[in-house]
Each structure stands twice: as C-alpha cells, then as structure tokens.
Amino acid sequence: MSLDPVQVMSGQVKELKVGPSSNGDSRGSWEEKEEIDQDNVGLTTKPKPPKPENAVTVAVSSRVLFRTEREQKVFEQDGVEEYLRFQIEHENEPFTPGPAFPFVKALEAVNCRLRELYPQSEELFDIVLVTYNHAHVGIRLINTINHHNLFIERFCMTGGSSPIGYLKAWQTNLYLSADADKVREALSEGIAAATMFTSEKVTEVSESQLRVAFDGDAVLFSDESERIFKAHGLDKFFEHERDNEDTLLDHGPLKGFLEALGKLQKKFYAKGQRLDCPIRTYLVTARSAASSGIRALKTLRAWGLEIDEALFLAGAPKGPMLEKIRPHIYFDDQMFHVEGAAEMGTVAAHVPYGIAQKHNAKQNISVRK
C-alpha cells in the first residue's frame, strides 16, 4: 500500500458526535474581553480562546483537517487564478472531514470537560488552522468550520509563504500537515510535527476519550539506539541497551507533546478522575520488553511522564494492536509502520526524523524499535 498526502481515496473520516461548541467570526486578538454571540435564543457568552503561553497549541493544515483533493487538482492543473476563482464560486459548499478531523473533535471534547472542571483556566487545547491559501479562501474555510460546529478562532493564511515562523510565534506544541517538506522544516526548528495521510480505510474512534499512540525510538526518544542497530545489528543493540539500562535516552521530537498531554491529564487526576480521564496515551514499540524495554520505561519515569499503556511487540506488526487501541492518531518514524497501521484503519502520522529516514522503510524493518 502506498500513501500519498494528496491522493484521492475512497473512504472518509466519520464525524464524531461530541459536545457542541459555538464558533463565530475568526479573530486574531488575544484580548481579555469576553466575546458575545447572538443566537436564535438570545445573548450567550461563548468561550474565548486561551492565550498561546497557557495553551497546548495544535496547528493543523487545512489539507489534513478537510478533504481538499478536488481543489488541489484544480490548482495543479489550472493554476492559482483558476483555483481562487473555483474556491470563491464554491465558498458556500463546506469541505468534508479529513484525516485530522476526528483528532480535532476529540481535542474539543477534552476542552469541554476541562471547562466544566476549571471554568477560569486557560490550560486547554488551542487549535490553529494553518493554510497556504490566499485570504479569499478564508470565507469557505470559516463556513466549513461553522458547518461542522468546530471551535477554531485562530487562522494562519500565508498566501503561499512558509508558515514555520508563525508556528513559532504561536508557541506551537504540534503541527500536522500533508506537506512532508514543511513538516521536516518544522522539526528542524524544534517544533513537534508529523505528516498525515488520507487513507482508504478508517476505523471509528472514541467519542469521549482522546487516544494518542506513540512509537518509541526517533519519536518519543532520540534515534541513538536505532543507530546502534543499523550500524552493528541486533545483538550489539541488545548489548548496548543492557549496558546503558540506567542511562536515560535523549528526547525525541514528540516528547514535548506527550509532556503537554500529561500536564492536562494531571488536571483530571487532581479532581479524582484518573479512571475517567478523557485523555489516554499509548507507547507502541517493536522493542522487546525484557531485553530493551526497561531503558525506555526508566527514561519515561525519570522525565516524570506517564504512559497509560505500553505495548512491547518484539518485532510483531503494529497494525493489529493499533486496530484494537483505535487511537485518534499514531506517530511513527518509519513509513513501513505508518502504512501497516493505515491498512488496518488507523490514522497514522509520519515523523520524518532520525537515521531511519536514510533507509527504504520496506527494506529496513527494525525488529526492536
């Protein structure tokens, strides 16, 4: 199976039925004032976006939040002017959900729970829509967001320019895009990022609990151990892990995002809701538990990070395990695992980081990562 961020697939992401949220005109201000929205009942106060310094900011490309293959085809075949004309002519037609849509809905569901427990807190997920589009396309995007009842107030429409500088200004904790080059650029700037794909098969996911699954090496951790494996083989790798059992692994590109999730989890724990927490995290690694897993677990504990579930597969395929977990998103640095997960219906995102990027994933399957 070959995944392409812009290829047209037959399946569509199903919309999640979570608690409703309102959305009005897009605003770029971080003012303290309350926003008042007029609905068909009367005046109601809607939640205001948190300040970036307080929030867990997730920047999402319009091409992964929504399905835009038809529009992309117009752009590629007919050029930018025809593309803009097409978007304006169809601005009252909402885009359909894309691969990141269930993830974003789950983030909003967590926010609803947080606001119930901490009405004044700004420690929330904040979603920023990032697009290369011209501002003219913003009307269609706003119409689509309102149609799907999303609460996204922050837009970044760059008119073809790179968004990476803006991501740093937003203090972005995670960037999801269909553009692998921009994802690599974000990673090089220290921003957690991953490439998302539109898949043929999509599994239904939880409507009440955000589930995020991570690979270990070159995702949560550095690629140090993988480099040993690639250079010297499996036996040397096991020896290296035993000798360094009490030496912490260095951090990988997604460590900070797991840390941000853990910070929000602890807010639920503080209210006695550990067993009913709407955020659940998973480590899904091809490492073996007895021979190389202990170093990974000791590293997470030393970092003060909790993983709700850890699966050490000892080289077994990840797809069947992920099918049972049904995460809203799974992060892996090897396309072989991303494709395998997608074949089982998991929304998987590629983290192009580390030594594995120099090898063809299908010819270099790691039995311990």
Coordinates of C-alpha atoms in Angstrom, one line a residue:
M1 CA 0.0 0.0 0.0
S2 CA 1.3 3.4 -0.9
L3 CA 0.1 6.5 1.0
D4 CA 0.1 10.0 -0.6
P5 CA -0.9 13.1 1.4
V6 CA -2.9 14.4 -1.5
Q7 CA -4.2 11.2 -3.3
V8 CA -7.9 10.7 -3.5
M9 CA -9.1 7.7 -1.5
S10 CA -12.5 6.1 -1.3
G11 CA -13.0 6.3 2.4
Q12 CA -14.0 9.3 4.5
V13 CA -13.5 10.1 8.1
K14 CA -16.7 9.8 10.1
E15 CA -17.7 12.9 12.1
L16 CA -17.7 12.3 15.8
K17 CA -20.7 13.2 17.9
V18 CA -19.2 15.2 20.8
G19 CA -20.5 18.0 22.9
P20 CA -21.5 21.1 20.8
S21 CA -19.4 24.2 20.7
S22 CA -20.1 27.5 19.1
N23 CA -18.0 29.4 16.6
G24 CA -18.2 32.9 15.3
D25 CA -16.0 35.2 13.2
S26 CA -12.3 34.5 13.2
R27 CA -10.3 36.8 15.4
G28 CA -6.6 37.3 15.7
S29 CA -6.7 39.2 19.0
W30 CA -5.7 37.8 22.4
E31 CA -7.6 40.4 24.3
E32 CA -9.1 39.7 27.7
K33 CA -12.6 40.8 26.9
E34 CA -15.4 38.3 26.7
E35 CA -17.0 37.7 23.3
I36 CA -20.7 37.8 23.0
D37 CA -22.5 35.8 20.4
Q38 CA -26.1 36.3 19.2
D39 CA -28.0 33.0 18.6
N40 CA -31.7 32.2 18.0
V41 CA -32.4 32.1 21.7
G42 CA -30.7 35.3 22.8
L43 CA -27.4 36.5 24.0
T44 CA -24.9 33.8 25.1
T45 CA -21.3 34.0 26.2
K46 CA -19.1 31.7 24.2
P47 CA -15.7 30.6 25.4
K48 CA -12.7 32.7 24.4
P49 CA -9.5 31.1 23.0
P50 CA -6.7 30.8 25.6
K51 CA -3.5 32.8 25.4
P52 CA -0.8 30.8 23.5
E53 CA 1.5 30.8 26.5
N54 CA -1.1 28.9 28.6
A55 CA -2.5 26.6 25.9
V56 CA -1.4 23.3 24.3
T57 CA -1.4 24.6 20.7
V58 CA -2.1 22.3 17.8
A59 CA -1.6 23.7 14.4
V60 CA -3.5 21.8 11.7
S61 CA -3.2 22.2 7.9
S62 CA -6.5 22.7 6.1
R63 CA -5.5 19.8 3.8
V64 CA -5.5 17.3 6.7
L65 CA -8.4 18.8 8.6
F66 CA -10.6 18.7 5.5
R67 CA -10.7 16.8 2.2
T68 CA -9.4 19.2 -0.5
E69 CA -8.3 16.8 -3.2
R70 CA -10.6 18.3 -5.8
E71 CA -9.4 21.8 -5.1
Q72 CA -5.8 20.7 -5.2
K73 CA -6.3 19.1 -8.6
V74 CA -7.7 22.4 -9.9
F75 CA -4.6 24.2 -8.5
E76 CA -2.2 21.8 -10.1
Q77 CA -3.8 21.6 -13.5
D78 CA -5.2 25.1 -14.0
G79 CA -3.0 27.4 -11.8
V80 CA -3.6 29.7 -8.9
E81 CA -6.0 32.2 -10.5
E82 CA -8.4 29.5 -11.6
Y83 CA -8.0 27.9 -8.2
L84 CA -9.0 31.1 -6.4
R85 CA -12.0 31.5 -8.7
F86 CA -13.1 28.0 -8.0
Q87 CA -12.9 28.4 -4.3
I88 CA -14.9 31.6 -4.3
E89 CA -17.6 30.1 -6.5
H90 CA -17.9 27.2 -4.1
E91 CA -17.4 29.1 -0.8
N92 CA -20.9 28.1 0.4
E93 CA -20.1 24.4 0.0
P94 CA -18.4 23.0 3.1
F95 CA -15.4 20.7 2.8
T96 CA -15.8 17.2 4.0
P97 CA -13.8 15.9 7.0
G98 CA -10.2 14.9 6.5
P99 CA -7.9 12.6 8.5
A100 CA -7.2 15.1 11.3
F101 CA -10.9 15.8 11.8
P102 CA -11.6 13.2 14.5
F103 CA -8.4 14.2 16.4
V104 CA -9.5 17.8 16.4
K105 CA -13.0 16.9 17.6
A106 CA -11.5 14.8 20.4
L107 CA -9.4 17.8 21.4
E108 CA -12.5 19.9 21.6
A109 CA -14.3 17.2 23.7
V110 CA -11.4 17.3 26.2
N111 CA -11.7 21.1 26.3
C112 CA -15.4 20.8 27.2
R113 CA -14.5 18.5 30.2
L114 CA -11.7 20.9 31.3
R115 CA -14.0 23.9 31.2
E116 CA -16.5 22.1 33.4
L117 CA -13.9 21.4 36.0
Y118 CA -11.8 24.6 35.7
P119 CA -14.1 27.3 34.3
Q120 CA -11.4 30.1 34.6
S121 CA -8.4 28.1 33.4
E122 CA -6.7 28.7 30.1
E123 CA -4.8 25.4 30.2
L124 CA -6.7 24.0 27.2
F125 CA -6.1 22.7 23.7
D126 CA -6.0 25.6 21.2
I127 CA -6.4 24.7 17.5
V128 CA -4.8 26.9 14.9
L129 CA -5.8 26.4 11.2
V130 CA -2.8 26.8 9.0
T131 CA -3.1 27.1 5.3
Y132 CA -1.0 28.3 2.3
N133 CA -4.2 29.7 0.9
H134 CA -4.9 33.3 -0.1
A135 CA -7.2 35.1 2.3
H136 CA -10.0 34.9 -0.2
V137 CA -10.3 31.2 0.6
G138 CA -10.8 32.1 4.3
I139 CA -14.6 32.6 3.8
R140 CA -15.0 29.0 2.6
L141 CA -12.9 27.7 5.5
I142 CA -14.9 29.7 8.0
N143 CA -18.2 28.4 6.5
T144 CA -16.9 24.9 6.8
I145 CA -15.8 25.3 10.4
N146 CA -19.2 26.6 11.3
H147 CA -20.9 23.9 9.3
H148 CA -19.0 21.2 11.3
N149 CA -19.5 23.1 14.6
L150 CA -15.8 23.4 15.3
F151 CA -14.4 26.0 17.7
I152 CA -11.4 27.3 15.7
E153 CA -10.8 31.0 16.1
R154 CA -7.2 31.3 15.1
F155 CA -6.3 31.2 11.4
C156 CA -2.9 31.5 9.6
M157 CA -3.4 32.0 5.9
T158 CA 0.1 32.6 4.4
G159 CA -0.7 33.1 0.7
G160 CA 1.9 30.6 -0.4
S161 CA 4.6 31.5 2.1
S162 CA 6.1 29.1 4.7
P163 CA 4.1 29.0 7.9
I164 CA 7.0 27.9 10.1
G165 CA 7.8 31.3 11.5
Y166 CA 4.2 31.8 12.5
L167 CA 4.2 28.4 14.2
K168 CA 7.0 29.5 16.5
A169 CA 5.1 32.7 17.3
W170 CA 2.0 30.7 18.2
Q171 CA 4.2 28.6 20.6
T172 CA 3.0 25.5 18.7
N173 CA 3.2 22.2 20.5
L174 CA 2.2 20.1 17.5
Y175 CA 2.0 20.7 13.7
L176 CA 0.1 18.4 11.4
S177 CA 0.4 18.8 7.7
A178 CA 0.1 17.0 4.4
D179 CA 3.4 18.7 3.2
A180 CA 6.3 16.5 4.2
D181 CA 8.8 19.2 3.4
K182 CA 7.2 21.7 5.7
V183 CA 7.0 19.0 8.4
R184 CA 10.7 18.5 8.1
E185 CA 11.3 22.2 8.3
A186 CA 9.2 22.4 11.5
L187 CA 11.1 19.6 13.0
S188 CA 14.4 21.3 12.2
E189 CA 13.2 24.3 14.1
G190 CA 12.4 22.2 17.2
I191 CA 8.6 22.0 16.6
A192 CA 6.9 18.6 17.0
A193 CA 5.4 17.8 13.6
A194 CA 4.1 14.9 11.5
T195 CA 2.8 14.3 8.0
M196 CA -0.7 13.0 7.8
F197 CA -2.3 10.9 5.0
T198 CA -5.7 10.2 3.6
S199 CA -6.3 6.5 3.9
E200 CA -8.8 4.1 2.2
K201 CA -10.0 2.6 5.5
V202 CA -10.8 4.5 8.6
T203 CA -11.8 2.9 11.9
E204 CA -14.4 4.6 14.1
V205 CA -12.8 6.1 17.2
S206 CA -14.0 7.0 20.7
E207 CA -16.3 10.0 21.0
S208 CA -15.5 10.6 24.7
Q209 CA -11.7 9.8 25.1
L210 CA -8.8 11.3 23.2
R211 CA -6.4 8.4 22.4
V212 CA -2.8 9.2 21.2
A213 CA -0.3 6.5 20.4
F214 CA 3.4 6.9 20.0
D215 CA 6.3 4.9 18.7
G216 CA 9.4 5.0 20.9
D217 CA 12.8 5.4 19.2
A218 CA 13.0 8.6 17.0
V219 CA 9.6 9.7 18.1
L220 CA 9.5 10.0 21.9
F221 CA 13.2 9.2 22.3
S222 CA 16.2 10.0 20.1
D223 CA 17.4 7.7 17.4
E224 CA 20.5 6.8 19.4
S225 CA 19.6 3.1 19.9
E226 CA 18.4 2.8 16.3
R227 CA 21.7 4.0 15.1
I228 CA 23.4 1.2 17.0
F229 CA 21.0 -1.3 15.4
K230 CA 21.5 0.0 11.9
A231 CA 25.3 0.1 12.2
H232 CA 26.0 -3.1 14.2
G233 CA 23.0 -5.3 14.2
L234 CA 20.5 -6.8 16.7
D235 CA 22.9 -8.5 19.1
K236 CA 25.0 -5.3 19.5
F237 CA 21.8 -3.4 20.1
F238 CA 20.7 -5.7 22.9
E239 CA 24.2 -5.4 24.5
H240 CA 24.1 -1.6 24.2
E241 CA 20.7 -1.4 25.9
R242 CA 21.8 -3.7 28.7
D243 CA 25.0 -1.8 29.3
N244 CA 23.1 1.5 29.3
E245 CA 20.0 0.4 31.2
D246 CA 20.4 3.2 33.8
T247 CA 21.4 5.8 31.2
L248 CA 18.5 7.9 30.1
L249 CA 17.6 8.1 26.4
D250 CA 17.8 11.6 24.9
H251 CA 14.4 13.2 24.0
G252 CA 12.9 12.8 20.6
P253 CA 10.7 15.2 18.6
L254 CA 7.3 14.2 20.2
K255 CA 8.5 14.1 23.8
G256 CA 7.2 17.6 24.4
F257 CA 3.7 16.8 23.1
L258 CA 3.5 13.8 25.4
E259 CA 4.5 16.1 28.2
A260 CA 1.8 18.5 27.3
L261 CA -0.8 15.8 27.3
G262 CA 0.4 14.6 30.7
K263 CA 0.0 18.1 32.1
L264 CA -3.6 18.1 31.1
Q265 CA -4.2 14.6 32.4
K266 CA -3.0 15.6 35.8
K267 CA -5.7 18.3 35.9
F268 CA -8.3 15.4 35.7
Y269 CA -6.4 13.4 38.3
A270 CA -6.5 16.3 40.7
K271 CA -10.3 16.1 40.5
G272 CA -10.3 12.4 41.3
Q273 CA -10.9 11.4 37.6
R274 CA -7.9 9.3 36.9
L275 CA -10.1 6.3 35.9
D276 CA -12.4 8.5 33.9
C277 CA -9.8 10.7 32.2
P278 CA -10.7 11.8 28.7
I279 CA -7.0 11.5 27.6
R280 CA -5.2 8.2 27.2
T281 CA -1.7 7.7 25.9
Y282 CA 0.0 4.6 24.5
L283 CA 3.5 3.5 23.7
V284 CA 3.5 1.0 20.8
T285 CA 7.1 -0.1 20.1
A286 CA 8.8 -3.0 18.4
R287 CA 11.3 -3.1 21.2
S288 CA 11.4 -6.3 23.3
A289 CA 10.3 -5.9 26.9
A290 CA 12.9 -7.9 28.7
S291 CA 15.9 -7.1 26.5
S292 CA 15.4 -3.5 25.7
G293 CA 12.1 -2.2 27.2
I294 CA 13.4 -1.4 30.7
R295 CA 15.5 1.5 29.5
A296 CA 12.5 3.1 27.7
L297 CA 10.3 2.8 30.8
K298 CA 13.1 4.2 33.2
T299 CA 13.5 7.1 30.8
L300 CA 9.8 8.0 30.9
R301 CA 9.7 7.7 34.6
A302 CA 12.8 9.9 35.1
W303 CA 11.1 12.5 32.8
G304 CA 8.1 12.4 35.1
L305 CA 5.9 11.2 32.2
E306 CA 3.2 8.6 32.5
I307 CA 2.2 6.3 29.6
D308 CA -1.2 4.7 30.3
E309 CA -0.4 1.6 28.2
A310 CA 2.9 0.3 26.9
L311 CA 3.0 -2.4 24.3
F312 CA 6.4 -4.1 23.6
L313 CA 5.8 -6.1 20.4
A314 CA 9.3 -7.6 19.9
G315 CA 9.1 -7.1 16.2
A316 CA 5.5 -8.1 15.7
P317 CA 3.3 -6.0 13.3
K318 CA 1.9 -2.9 14.9
G319 CA -1.3 -2.7 12.8
P320 CA -3.4 -5.3 14.7
M321 CA -2.5 -3.8 18.1
L322 CA -3.4 -0.3 16.9
E323 CA -6.7 -1.7 15.5
K324 CA -7.6 -2.7 19.0
I325 CA -6.5 0.6 20.6
R326 CA -8.3 2.7 17.9
P327 CA -6.2 5.9 18.5
H328 CA -7.2 9.2 17.0
I329 CA -3.6 9.5 15.8
Y330 CA -0.5 7.3 15.9
F331 CA 3.0 8.7 15.4
D332 CA 5.9 6.6 13.9
D333 CA 9.1 7.5 12.2
Q334 CA 9.1 4.6 9.7
M335 CA 6.7 4.6 6.7
F336 CA 6.5 0.8 6.8
H337 CA 4.7 1.0 10.2
V338 CA 2.6 4.0 9.1
E339 CA 1.4 2.1 6.0
G340 CA 0.8 -1.0 8.1
A341 CA -1.3 0.9 10.6
A342 CA -3.3 2.6 7.8
E343 CA -4.1 -0.7 6.2
M344 CA -5.8 -1.6 9.5
G345 CA -7.8 1.6 9.6
T346 CA -5.6 3.6 12.0
V347 CA -5.0 7.3 11.3
A348 CA -1.2 7.3 11.4
A349 CA 1.2 10.2 11.0
H350 CA 4.8 10.0 9.8
V351 CA 7.6 11.7 11.9
P352 CA 10.5 12.2 9.4
Y353 CA 13.2 12.2 11.9
G354 CA 16.4 10.1 12.6
I355 CA 18.5 7.5 10.9
A356 CA 15.5 5.6 9.5
Q357 CA 14.9 8.4 7.0
K358 CA 18.1 7.4 5.2
H359 CA 16.8 3.9 4.5
N360 CA 13.9 2.5 2.5
A361 CA 11.4 1.6 5.2
K362 CA 10.3 -1.6 3.4
Q363 CA 13.9 -2.9 3.2
N364 CA 14.9 -1.9 6.7
I365 CA 12.2 -3.2 9.1
S366 CA 13.5 -2.8 12.6
V367 CA 12.7 -5.8 14.8
R368 CA 13.4 -3.9 18.0
K369 CA 12.3 -0.3 17.6

